[in-house]
CSV table of C-alpha atoms and ligand atoms in Angstrom, one decimal:
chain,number,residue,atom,x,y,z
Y,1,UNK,CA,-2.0,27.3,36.3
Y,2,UNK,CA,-2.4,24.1,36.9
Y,3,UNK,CA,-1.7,21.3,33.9
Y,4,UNK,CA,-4.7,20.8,31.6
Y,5,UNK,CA,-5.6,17.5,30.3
Y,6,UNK,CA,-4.4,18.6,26.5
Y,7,UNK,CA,-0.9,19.2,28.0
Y,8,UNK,CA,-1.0,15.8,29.8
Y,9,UNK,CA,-2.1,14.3,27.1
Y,10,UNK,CA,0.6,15.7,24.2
Y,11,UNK,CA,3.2,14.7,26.7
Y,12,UNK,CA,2.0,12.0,26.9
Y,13,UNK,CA,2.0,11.0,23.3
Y,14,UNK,CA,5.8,12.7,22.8
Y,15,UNK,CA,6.4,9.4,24.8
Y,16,UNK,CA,5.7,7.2,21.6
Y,17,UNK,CA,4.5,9.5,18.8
Y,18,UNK,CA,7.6,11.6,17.0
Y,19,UNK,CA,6.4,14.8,18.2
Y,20,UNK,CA,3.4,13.2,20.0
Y,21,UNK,CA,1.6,14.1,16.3
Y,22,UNK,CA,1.1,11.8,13.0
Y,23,UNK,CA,1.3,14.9,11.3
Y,24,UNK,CA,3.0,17.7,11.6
Y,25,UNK,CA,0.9,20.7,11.7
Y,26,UNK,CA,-0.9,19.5,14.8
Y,27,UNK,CA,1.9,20.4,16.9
Y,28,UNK,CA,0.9,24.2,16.7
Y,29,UNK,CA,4.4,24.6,16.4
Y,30,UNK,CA,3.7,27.3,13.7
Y,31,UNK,CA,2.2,29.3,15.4
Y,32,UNK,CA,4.2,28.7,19.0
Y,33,UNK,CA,1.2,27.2,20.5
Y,34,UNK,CA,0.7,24.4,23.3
Y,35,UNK,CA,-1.7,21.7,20.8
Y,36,UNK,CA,-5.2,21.0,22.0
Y,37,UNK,CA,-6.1,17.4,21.9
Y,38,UNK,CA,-9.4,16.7,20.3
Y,39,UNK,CA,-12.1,14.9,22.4
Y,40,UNK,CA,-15.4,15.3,20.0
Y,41,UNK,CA,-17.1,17.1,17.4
Y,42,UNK,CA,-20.5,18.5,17.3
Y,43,UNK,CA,-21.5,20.7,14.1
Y,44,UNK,CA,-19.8,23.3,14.0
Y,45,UNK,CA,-17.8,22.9,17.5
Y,46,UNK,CA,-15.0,21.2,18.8
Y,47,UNK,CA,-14.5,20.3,22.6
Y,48,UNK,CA,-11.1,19.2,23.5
Y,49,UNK,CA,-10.6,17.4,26.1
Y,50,UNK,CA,-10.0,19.9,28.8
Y,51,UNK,CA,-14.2,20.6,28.1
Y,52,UNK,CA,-13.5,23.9,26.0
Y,53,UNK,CA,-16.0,24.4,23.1
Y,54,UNK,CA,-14.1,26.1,20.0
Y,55,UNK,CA,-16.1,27.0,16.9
Y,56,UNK,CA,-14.1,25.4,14.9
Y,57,UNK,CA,-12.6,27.0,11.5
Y,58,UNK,CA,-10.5,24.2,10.8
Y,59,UNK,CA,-12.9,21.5,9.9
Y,60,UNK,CA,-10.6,18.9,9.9
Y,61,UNK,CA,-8.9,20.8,7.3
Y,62,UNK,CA,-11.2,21.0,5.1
Y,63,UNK,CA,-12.2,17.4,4.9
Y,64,UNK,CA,-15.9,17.9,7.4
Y,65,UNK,CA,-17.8,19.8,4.9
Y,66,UNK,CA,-20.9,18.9,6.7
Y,67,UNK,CA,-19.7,20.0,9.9
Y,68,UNK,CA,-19.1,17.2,12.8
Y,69,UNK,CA,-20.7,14.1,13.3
Y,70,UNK,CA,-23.3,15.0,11.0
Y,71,UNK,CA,-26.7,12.6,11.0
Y,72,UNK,CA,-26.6,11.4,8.0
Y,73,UNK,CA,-23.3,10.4,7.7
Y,74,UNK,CA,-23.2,9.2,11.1
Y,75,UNK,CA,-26.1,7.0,10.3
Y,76,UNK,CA,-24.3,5.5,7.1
Y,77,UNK,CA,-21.5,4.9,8.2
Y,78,UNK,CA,-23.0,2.9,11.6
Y,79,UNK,CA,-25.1,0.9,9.1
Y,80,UNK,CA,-22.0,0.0,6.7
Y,81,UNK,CA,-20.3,-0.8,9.4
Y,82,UNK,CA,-22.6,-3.3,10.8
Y,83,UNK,CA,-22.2,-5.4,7.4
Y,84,UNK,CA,-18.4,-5.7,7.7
Y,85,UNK,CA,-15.2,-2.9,7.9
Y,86,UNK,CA,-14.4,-3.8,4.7
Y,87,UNK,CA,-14.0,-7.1,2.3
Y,88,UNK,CA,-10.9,-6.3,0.0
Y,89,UNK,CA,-13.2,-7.3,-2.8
Y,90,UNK,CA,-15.3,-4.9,-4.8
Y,91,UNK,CA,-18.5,-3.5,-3.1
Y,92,UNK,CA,-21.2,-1.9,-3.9
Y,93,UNK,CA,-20.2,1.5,-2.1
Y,94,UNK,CA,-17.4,2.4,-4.2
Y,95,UNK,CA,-19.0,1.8,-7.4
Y,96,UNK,CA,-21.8,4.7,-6.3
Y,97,UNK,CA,-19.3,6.9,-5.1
Y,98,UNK,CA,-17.2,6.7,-8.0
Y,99,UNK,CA,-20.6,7.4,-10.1
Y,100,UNK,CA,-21.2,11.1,-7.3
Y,101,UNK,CA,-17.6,11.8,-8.5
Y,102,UNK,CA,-17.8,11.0,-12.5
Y,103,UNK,CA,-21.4,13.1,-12.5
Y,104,UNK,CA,-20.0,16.1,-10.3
Y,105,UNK,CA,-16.7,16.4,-12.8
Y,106,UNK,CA,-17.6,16.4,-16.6
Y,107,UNK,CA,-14.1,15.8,-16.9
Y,108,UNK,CA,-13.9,12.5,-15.3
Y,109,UNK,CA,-14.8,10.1,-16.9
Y,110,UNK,CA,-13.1,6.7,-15.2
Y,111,UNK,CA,-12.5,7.2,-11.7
Y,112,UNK,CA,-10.2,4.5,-9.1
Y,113,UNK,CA,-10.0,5.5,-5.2
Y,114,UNK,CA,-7.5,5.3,-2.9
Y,115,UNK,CA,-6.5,6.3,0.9
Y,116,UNK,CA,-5.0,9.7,1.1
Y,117,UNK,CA,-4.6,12.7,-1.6
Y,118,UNK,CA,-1.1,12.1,-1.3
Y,119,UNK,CA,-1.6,8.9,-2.8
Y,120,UNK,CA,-4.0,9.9,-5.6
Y,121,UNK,CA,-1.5,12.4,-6.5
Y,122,UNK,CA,1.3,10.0,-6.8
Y,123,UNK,CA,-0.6,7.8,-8.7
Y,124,UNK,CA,-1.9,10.5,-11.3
Y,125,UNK,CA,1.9,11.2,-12.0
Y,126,UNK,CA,2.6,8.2,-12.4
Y,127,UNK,CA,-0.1,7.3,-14.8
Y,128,UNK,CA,1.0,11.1,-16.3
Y,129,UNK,CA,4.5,10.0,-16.7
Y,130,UNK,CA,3.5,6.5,-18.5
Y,131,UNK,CA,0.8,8.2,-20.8
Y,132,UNK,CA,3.3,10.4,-22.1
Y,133,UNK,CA,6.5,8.6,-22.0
Y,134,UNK,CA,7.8,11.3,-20.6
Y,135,UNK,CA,9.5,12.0,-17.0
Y,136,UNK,CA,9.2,15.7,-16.1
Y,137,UNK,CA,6.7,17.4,-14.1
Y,138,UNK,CA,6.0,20.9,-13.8
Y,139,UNK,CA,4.5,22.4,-10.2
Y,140,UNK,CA,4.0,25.7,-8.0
Y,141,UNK,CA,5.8,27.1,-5.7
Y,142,UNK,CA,3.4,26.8,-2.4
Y,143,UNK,CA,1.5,24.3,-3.6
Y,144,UNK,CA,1.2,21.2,-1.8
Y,145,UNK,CA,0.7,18.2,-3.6
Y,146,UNK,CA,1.1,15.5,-0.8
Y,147,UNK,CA,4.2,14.4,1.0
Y,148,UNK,CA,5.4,12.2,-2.3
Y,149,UNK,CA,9.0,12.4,-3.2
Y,150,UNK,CA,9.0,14.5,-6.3
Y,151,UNK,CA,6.4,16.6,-5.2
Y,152,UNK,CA,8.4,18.0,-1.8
Y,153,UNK,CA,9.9,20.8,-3.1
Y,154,UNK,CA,8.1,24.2,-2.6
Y,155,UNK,CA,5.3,22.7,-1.4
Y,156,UNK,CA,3.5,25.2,1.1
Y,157,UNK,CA,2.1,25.3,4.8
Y,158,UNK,CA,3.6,22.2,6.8
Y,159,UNK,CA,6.7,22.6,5.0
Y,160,UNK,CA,6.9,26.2,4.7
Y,161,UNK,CA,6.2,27.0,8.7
Y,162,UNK,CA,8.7,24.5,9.6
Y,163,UNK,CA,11.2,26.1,7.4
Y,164,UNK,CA,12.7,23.0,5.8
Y,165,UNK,CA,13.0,23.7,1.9
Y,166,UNK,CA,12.8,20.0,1.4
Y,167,UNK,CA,12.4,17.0,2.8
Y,168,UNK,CA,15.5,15.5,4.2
Y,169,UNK,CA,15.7,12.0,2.5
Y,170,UNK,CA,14.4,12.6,-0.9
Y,171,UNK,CA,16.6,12.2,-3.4
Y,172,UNK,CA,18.1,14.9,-5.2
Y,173,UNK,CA,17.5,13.1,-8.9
Y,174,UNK,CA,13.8,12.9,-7.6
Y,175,UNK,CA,13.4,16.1,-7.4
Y,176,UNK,CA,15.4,17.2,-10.6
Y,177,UNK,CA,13.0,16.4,-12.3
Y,178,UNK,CA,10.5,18.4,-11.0
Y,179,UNK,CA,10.5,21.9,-12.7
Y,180,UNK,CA,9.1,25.0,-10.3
Y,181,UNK,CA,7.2,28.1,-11.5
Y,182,UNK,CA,5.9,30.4,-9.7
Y,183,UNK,CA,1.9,30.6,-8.5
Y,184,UNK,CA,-0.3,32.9,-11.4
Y,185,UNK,CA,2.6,33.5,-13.6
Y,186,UNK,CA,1.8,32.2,-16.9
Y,187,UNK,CA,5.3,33.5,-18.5
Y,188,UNK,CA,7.2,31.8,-16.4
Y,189,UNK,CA,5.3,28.4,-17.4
Y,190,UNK,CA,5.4,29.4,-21.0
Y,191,UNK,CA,9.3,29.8,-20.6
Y,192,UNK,CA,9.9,26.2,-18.9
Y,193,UNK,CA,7.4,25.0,-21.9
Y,194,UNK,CA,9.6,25.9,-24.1
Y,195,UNK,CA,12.4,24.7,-22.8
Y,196,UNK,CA,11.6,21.6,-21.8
Y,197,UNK,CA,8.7,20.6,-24.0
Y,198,UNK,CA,9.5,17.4,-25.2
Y,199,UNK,CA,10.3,16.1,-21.5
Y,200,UNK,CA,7.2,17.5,-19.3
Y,201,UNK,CA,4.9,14.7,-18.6
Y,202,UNK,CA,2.1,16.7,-16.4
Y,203,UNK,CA,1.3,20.1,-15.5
Y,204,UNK,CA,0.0,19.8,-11.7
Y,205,UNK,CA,-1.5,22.6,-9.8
Y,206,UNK,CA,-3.7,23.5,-7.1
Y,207,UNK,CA,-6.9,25.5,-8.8
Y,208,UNK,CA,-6.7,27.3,-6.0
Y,209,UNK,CA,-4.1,27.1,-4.3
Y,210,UNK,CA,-5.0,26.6,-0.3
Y,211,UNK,CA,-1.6,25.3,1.0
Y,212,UNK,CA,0.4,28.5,1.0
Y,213,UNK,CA,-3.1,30.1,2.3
Y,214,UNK,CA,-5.6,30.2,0.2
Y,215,UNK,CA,-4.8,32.6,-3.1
Y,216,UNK,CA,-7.3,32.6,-6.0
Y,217,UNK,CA,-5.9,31.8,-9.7
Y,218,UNK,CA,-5.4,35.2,-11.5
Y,219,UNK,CA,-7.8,35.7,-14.5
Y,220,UNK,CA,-6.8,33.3,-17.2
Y,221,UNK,CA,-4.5,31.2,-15.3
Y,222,UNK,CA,-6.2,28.5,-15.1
Y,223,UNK,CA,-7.0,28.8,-19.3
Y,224,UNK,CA,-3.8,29.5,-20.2
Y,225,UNK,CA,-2.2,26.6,-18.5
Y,226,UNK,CA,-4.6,24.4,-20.1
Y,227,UNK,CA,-3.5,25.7,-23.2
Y,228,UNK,CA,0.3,25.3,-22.7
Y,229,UNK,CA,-0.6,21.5,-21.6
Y,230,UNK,CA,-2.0,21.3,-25.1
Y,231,UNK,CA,0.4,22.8,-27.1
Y,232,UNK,CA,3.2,20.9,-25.4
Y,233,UNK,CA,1.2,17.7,-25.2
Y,234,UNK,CA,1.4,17.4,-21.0
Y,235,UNK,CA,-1.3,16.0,-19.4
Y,236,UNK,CA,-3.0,18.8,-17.2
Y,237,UNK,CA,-3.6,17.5,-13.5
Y,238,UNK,CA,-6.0,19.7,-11.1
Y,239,UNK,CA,-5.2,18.8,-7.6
Y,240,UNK,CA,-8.5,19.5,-6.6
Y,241,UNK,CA,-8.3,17.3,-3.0
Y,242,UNK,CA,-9.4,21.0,-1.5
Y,243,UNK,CA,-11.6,22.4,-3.7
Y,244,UNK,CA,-13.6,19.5,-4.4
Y,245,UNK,CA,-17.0,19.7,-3.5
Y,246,UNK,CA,-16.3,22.6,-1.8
Y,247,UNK,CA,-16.4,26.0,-4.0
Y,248,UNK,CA,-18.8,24.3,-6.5
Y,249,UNK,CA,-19.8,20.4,-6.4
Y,250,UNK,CA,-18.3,20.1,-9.5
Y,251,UNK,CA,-14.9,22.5,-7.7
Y,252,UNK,CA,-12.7,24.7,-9.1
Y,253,UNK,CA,-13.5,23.1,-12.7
Y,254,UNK,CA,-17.1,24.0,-12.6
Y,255,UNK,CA,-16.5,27.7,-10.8
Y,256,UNK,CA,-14.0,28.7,-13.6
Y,257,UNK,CA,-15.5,26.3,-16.3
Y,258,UNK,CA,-11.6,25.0,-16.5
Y,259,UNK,CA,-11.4,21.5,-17.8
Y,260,UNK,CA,-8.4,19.4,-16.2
Y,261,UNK,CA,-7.3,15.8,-18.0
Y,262,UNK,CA,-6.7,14.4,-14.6
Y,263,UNK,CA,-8.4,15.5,-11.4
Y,264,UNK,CA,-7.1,14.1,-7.7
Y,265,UNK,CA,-9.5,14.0,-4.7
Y,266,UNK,CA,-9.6,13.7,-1.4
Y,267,UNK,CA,-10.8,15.3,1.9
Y,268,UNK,CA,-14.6,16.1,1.5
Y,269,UNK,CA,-15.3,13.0,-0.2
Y,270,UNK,CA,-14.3,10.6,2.2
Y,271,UNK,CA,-16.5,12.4,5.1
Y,272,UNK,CA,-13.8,13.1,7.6
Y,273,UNK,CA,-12.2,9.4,6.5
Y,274,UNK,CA,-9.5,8.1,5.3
Y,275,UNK,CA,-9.8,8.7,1.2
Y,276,UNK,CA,-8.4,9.9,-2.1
Y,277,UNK,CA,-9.2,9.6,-5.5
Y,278,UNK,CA,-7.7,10.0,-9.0
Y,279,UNK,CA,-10.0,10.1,-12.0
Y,280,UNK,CA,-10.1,11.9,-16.0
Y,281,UNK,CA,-10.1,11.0,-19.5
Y,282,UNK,CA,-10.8,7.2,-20.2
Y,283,UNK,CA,-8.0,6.8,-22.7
Y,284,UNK,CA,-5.6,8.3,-20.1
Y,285,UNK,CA,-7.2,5.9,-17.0
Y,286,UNK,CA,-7.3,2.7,-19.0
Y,287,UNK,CA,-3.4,3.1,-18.9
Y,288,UNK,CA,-4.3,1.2,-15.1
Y,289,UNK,CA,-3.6,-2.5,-14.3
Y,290,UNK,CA,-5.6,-4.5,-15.2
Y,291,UNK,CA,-6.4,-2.7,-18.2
Y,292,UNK,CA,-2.8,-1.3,-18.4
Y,293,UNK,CA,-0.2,-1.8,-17.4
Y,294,UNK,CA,0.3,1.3,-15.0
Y,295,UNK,CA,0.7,-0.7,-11.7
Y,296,UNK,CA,-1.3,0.9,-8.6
Y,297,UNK,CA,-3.4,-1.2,-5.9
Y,298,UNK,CA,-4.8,-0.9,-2.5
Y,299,UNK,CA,-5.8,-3.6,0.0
Y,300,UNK,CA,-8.2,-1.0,2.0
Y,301,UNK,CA,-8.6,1.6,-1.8
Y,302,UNK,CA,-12.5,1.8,-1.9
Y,303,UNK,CA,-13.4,0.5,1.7
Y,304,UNK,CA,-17.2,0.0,2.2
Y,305,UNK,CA,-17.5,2.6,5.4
Y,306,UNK,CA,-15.4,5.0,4.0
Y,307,UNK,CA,-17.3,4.8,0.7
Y,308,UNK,CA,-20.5,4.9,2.5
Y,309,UNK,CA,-19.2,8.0,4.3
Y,310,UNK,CA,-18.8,9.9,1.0
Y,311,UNK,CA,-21.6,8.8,-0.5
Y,312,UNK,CA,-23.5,10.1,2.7
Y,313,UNK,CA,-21.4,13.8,2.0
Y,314,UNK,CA,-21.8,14.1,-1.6
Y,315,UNK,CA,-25.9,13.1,-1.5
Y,316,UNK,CA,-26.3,15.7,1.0
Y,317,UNK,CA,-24.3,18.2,-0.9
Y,318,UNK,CA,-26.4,17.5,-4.3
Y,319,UNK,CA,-29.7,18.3,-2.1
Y,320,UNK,CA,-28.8,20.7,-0.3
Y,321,UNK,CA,-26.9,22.9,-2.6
Y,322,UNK,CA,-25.1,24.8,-0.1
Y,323,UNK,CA,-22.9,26.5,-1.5
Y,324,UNK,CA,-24.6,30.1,-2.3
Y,325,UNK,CA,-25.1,30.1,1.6
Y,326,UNK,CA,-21.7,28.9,1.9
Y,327,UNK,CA,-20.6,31.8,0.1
Y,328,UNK,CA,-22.8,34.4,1.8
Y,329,UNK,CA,-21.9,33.6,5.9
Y,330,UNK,CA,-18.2,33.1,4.9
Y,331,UNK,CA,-18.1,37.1,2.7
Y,332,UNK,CA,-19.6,38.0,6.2
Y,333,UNK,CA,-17.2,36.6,8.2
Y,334,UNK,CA,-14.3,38.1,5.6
Y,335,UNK,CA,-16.1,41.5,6.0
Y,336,UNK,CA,-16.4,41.7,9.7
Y,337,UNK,CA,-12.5,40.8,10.1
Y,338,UNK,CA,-11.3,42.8,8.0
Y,339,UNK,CA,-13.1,46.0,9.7
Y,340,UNK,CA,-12.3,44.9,12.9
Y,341,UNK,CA,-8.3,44.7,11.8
Y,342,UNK,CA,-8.7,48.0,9.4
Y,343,UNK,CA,-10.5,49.8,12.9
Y,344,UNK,CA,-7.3,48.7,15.1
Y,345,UNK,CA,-4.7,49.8,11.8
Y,346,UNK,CA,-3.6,46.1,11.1
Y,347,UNK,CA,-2.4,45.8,7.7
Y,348,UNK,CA,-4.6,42.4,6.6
Y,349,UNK,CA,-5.4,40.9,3.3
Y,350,UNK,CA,-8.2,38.5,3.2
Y,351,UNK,CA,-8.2,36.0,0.5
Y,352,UNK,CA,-11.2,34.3,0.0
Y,353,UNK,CA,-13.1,31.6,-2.3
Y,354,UNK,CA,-16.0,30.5,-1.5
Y,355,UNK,CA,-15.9,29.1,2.2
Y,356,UNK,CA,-12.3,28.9,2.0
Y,357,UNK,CA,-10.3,31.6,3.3
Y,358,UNK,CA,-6.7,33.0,4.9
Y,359,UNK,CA,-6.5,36.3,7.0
Y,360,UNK,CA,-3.0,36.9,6.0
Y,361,UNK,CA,-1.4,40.1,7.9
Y,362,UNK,CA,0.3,41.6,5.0
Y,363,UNK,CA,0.4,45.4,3.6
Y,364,UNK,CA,0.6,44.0,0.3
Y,365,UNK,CA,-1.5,41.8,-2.2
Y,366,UNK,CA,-1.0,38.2,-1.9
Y,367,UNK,CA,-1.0,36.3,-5.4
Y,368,UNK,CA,1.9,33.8,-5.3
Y,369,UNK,CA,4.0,31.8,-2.8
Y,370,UNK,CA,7.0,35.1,-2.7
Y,371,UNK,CA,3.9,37.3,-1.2
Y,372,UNK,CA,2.7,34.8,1.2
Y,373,UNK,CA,6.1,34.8,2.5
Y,374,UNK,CA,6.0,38.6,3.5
Y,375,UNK,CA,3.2,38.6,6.3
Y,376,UNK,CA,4.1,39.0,9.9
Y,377,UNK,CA,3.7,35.3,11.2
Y,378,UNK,CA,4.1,36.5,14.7
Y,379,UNK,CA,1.5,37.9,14.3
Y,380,UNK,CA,-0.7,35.3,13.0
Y,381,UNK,CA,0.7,33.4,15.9
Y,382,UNK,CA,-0.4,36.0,18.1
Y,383,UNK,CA,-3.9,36.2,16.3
Y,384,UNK,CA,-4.4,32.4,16.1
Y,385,UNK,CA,-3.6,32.3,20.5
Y,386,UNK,CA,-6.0,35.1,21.5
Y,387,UNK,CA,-8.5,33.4,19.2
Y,388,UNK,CA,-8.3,30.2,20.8
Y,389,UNK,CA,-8.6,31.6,24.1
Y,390,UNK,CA,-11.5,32.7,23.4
Y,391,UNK,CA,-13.1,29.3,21.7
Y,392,UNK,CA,-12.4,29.8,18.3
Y,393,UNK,CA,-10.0,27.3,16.1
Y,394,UNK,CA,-8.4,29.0,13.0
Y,395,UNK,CA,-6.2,27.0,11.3
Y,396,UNK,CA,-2.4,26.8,13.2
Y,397,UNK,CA,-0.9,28.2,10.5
Y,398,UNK,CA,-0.5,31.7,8.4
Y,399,UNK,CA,-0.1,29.4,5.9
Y,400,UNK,CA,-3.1,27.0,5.9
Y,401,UNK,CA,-6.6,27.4,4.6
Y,402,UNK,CA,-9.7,27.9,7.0
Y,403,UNK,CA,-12.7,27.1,6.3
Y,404,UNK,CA,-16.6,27.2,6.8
Y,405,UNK,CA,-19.0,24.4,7.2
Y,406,UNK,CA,-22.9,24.3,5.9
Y,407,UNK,CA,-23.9,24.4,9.9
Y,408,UNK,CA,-21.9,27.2,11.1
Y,409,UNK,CA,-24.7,29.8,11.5
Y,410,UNK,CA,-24.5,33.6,11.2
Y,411,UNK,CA,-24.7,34.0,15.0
Y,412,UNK,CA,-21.2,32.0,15.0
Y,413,UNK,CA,-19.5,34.3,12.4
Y,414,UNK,CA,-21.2,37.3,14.3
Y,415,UNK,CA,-19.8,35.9,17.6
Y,416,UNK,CA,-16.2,35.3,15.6
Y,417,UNK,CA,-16.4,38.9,14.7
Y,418,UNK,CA,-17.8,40.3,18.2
Y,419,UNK,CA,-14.8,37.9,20.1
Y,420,UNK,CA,-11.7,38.8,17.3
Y,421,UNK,CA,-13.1,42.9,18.2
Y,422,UNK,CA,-12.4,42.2,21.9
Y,423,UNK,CA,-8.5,40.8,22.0
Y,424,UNK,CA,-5.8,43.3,21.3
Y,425,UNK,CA,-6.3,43.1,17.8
Y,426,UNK,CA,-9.2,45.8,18.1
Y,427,UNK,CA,-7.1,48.1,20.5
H,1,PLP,C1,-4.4,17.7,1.8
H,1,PLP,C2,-3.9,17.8,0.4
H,1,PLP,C3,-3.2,16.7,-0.2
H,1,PLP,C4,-2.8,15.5,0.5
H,1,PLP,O1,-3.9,14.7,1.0
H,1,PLP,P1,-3.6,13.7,2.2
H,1,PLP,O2,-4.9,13.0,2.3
H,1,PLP,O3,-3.2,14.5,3.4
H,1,PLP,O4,-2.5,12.8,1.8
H,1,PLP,C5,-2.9,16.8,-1.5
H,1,PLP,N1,-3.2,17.9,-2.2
H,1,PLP,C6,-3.9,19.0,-1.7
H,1,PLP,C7,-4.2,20.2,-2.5
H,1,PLP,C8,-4.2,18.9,-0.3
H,1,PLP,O5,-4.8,20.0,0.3
């Protein structure tokens, strides 16, 4: 066969990129897979540049809740860019998104914006750390956090697939002071508590957790771990940089009515740009310079376009209220894969929130980062190939999240269905 453009390309870019990616999980390697190289997006499709149309289940990871190069946020963002890229002074942009954010979260009350999750995360530890005078932080296995020092340990999909269990180049006394439990398992967080409780600074977990796959918080996790943070006076930190705007506008706080003191953002609010945020309780936030003296700055934090991009997302998302029909086309979708693998004799378990979900093939129930690791991954890789073939992008990954956008229709999840029934899988 001869050499498609996509194979050209990646080539190309191993020529100048490390791994011809600047990140890792588009290298497919996870799933032993050649990587497609993006040319456009349109709704709910994604052409690479050899001309194939995918529907496309990855969504930029989560971040295009509107689907690709949607209207209104093209729109904004071509008329924000017109007045400038960006000032490095305050601009009126920032100051409305941060508003969409504070009335989505009844938890947040000051809110500052950044580039990246990983860097609201850092900062909301930091800030953690200095509110409390304390220098411990308490995590779950699987969850990923962003690629931070003392958060790279156990941290889920990129990591896990590539089977490094931490980062080369972190230091050790970094990560010492991060103390694991595992996902849903409130006694084993009660018993580090107790331990440690004069030394934890934070509590930090993924509401849901969507970076080991996506596995739902057991009843009264996400309670009880508020309560711990209480007792043992740790600031409670929802990494909600998924969730977000996507399982409820207000996220996984609002589905579960779960109040975090600090909440990290990213992904659906910047539009499919560059974006992060870290926001909660005023007297925790006024800990930040200038009011503080918590250092954390930005040259490009709270860029106009960027801004204008979310603001575009988030306005849409409060009209539109998608997220019943979210939840409706993406139970379909769960439903008709799961019949098509439990036709054929696959063992599968289908975890699902919302429109966020992980076919993981696994006999067993998967609840923590232990019974992630038990599915057949070969098979996933196998699963994830056929799929592509036939023009549809799940995440590259057993370990990644995929998800739905408001403009994939029922005739895409019907043709998903009617294509995953014809590979081998259905035999
Ligand atoms: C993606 C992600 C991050 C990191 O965000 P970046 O913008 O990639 O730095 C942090 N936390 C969670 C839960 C994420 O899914």
């Amino acid at each position: 066969m001869a050499k498609g453009l996509s194979q050209t390309l990646f080539e190309r870019a191993l020529l100048t990129i490390p791994g011809g990616v600047n990140s890792p999980a588009r290298s497919f390697k996870a799933v032993g897979a050649k990587p497609i190289i993006a040319a456009r997006g349109s709704g709910p499709h994604l052409y690479d540049v050899d001309g194939h149309k995918h529907i496309d289940y990855l969504m930029s990871w989560g971040a295009l809740i509107l689907g690709h190069n949607h209207p209104s946020v093209v729109n904004a963002v071509t008329q924000a860019v017109s007045r400038g890229t960006g000032f490095g002074l305050t601009a009126e942009p920032e100051i409305i998104l941060a508003e969409l954010i504070k009335k989505a979260f009844p938890s947040i009350e000051l809110v500052r914006l950044v580039n990246s999750g990983t860097e609201a995360v850092m900062s909301a530890l930091r800030l953690a750390r200095a509110y409390t005078g304390r220098d411990k932080i308490l995590k779950f296995e699987g969850c990923y956090h962003g690629h931070s020092d003392s958060l790279l340990t156990k941290a889920g999909s990129g990591i896990s697939t590539l089977a490094i269990p931490d980062s080369a180049g972190v230091p050790a006394a970094v990560t010492a002071g991060t103390l694991l439990a595992p996902y849903n398992n409130l006694q084993a967080v009660r018993t580090l508590a107790k331990e440690y409780a004069e030394q934890i600074a934070c509590i930090i977990v993924e509401p849901i957790a969507a970076n080991m796959g996506v596995i739902p918080p057991a009843k009264g996790f996400l309670e009880g771990l508020q309560n711990i943070a209480d007792e043992i006076g740790a600031v409670l930190i929802f990494d909600e940089v998924i969730t977000g705007f996507r399982v409820a506008f207000g996220g996984a706080q609002e589905k579960y009515g779960v109040q975090a003191d600090l909440t990290t953002l990213g992904k659906i609010i910047g539009g499919g740009l560059p974006i992060g945020a870290f926001g909660g309780k005023r007297q925790i936030m006024e800990h930040l310079a200038p009011v503080g003296d918590v250092y954390q700055a930005g040259t490009l934090s709270g860029n106009p376009v960027v801004a204008t991009a979310g603001i575009a997302v988030l306005r849409h998302l409060l009209d539109a209220c998608p997220y019943d029909a979210l939840e409706q086309r993406t139970a379909r979708l769960e439903r008709g894969l799961r019949k098509v693998f439990t036709d054929a004799g696959i063992p599968v378990q289908i975890n699902r929130v919302g429109s966020m979900f992980t076919v993981f093939f696994s006999d067993n129930p998967v609840r923590d980062y232990r019974s992630a690791k038990q599915s057949n991954t070969e098979r996933y890789a196998e699963f994830f190939s056929s799929m592509l073939d036939k023009g549809l992008l799940f995440p590259p990954s057993q370990f990644e999240a995929g998800f739905l956008s408001t403009v994939h229709t029922d005739e895409d999840v019907a043709a998903t269905v009617a294509s995953c029934g014809q590979t081998r899988f259905a035999s």
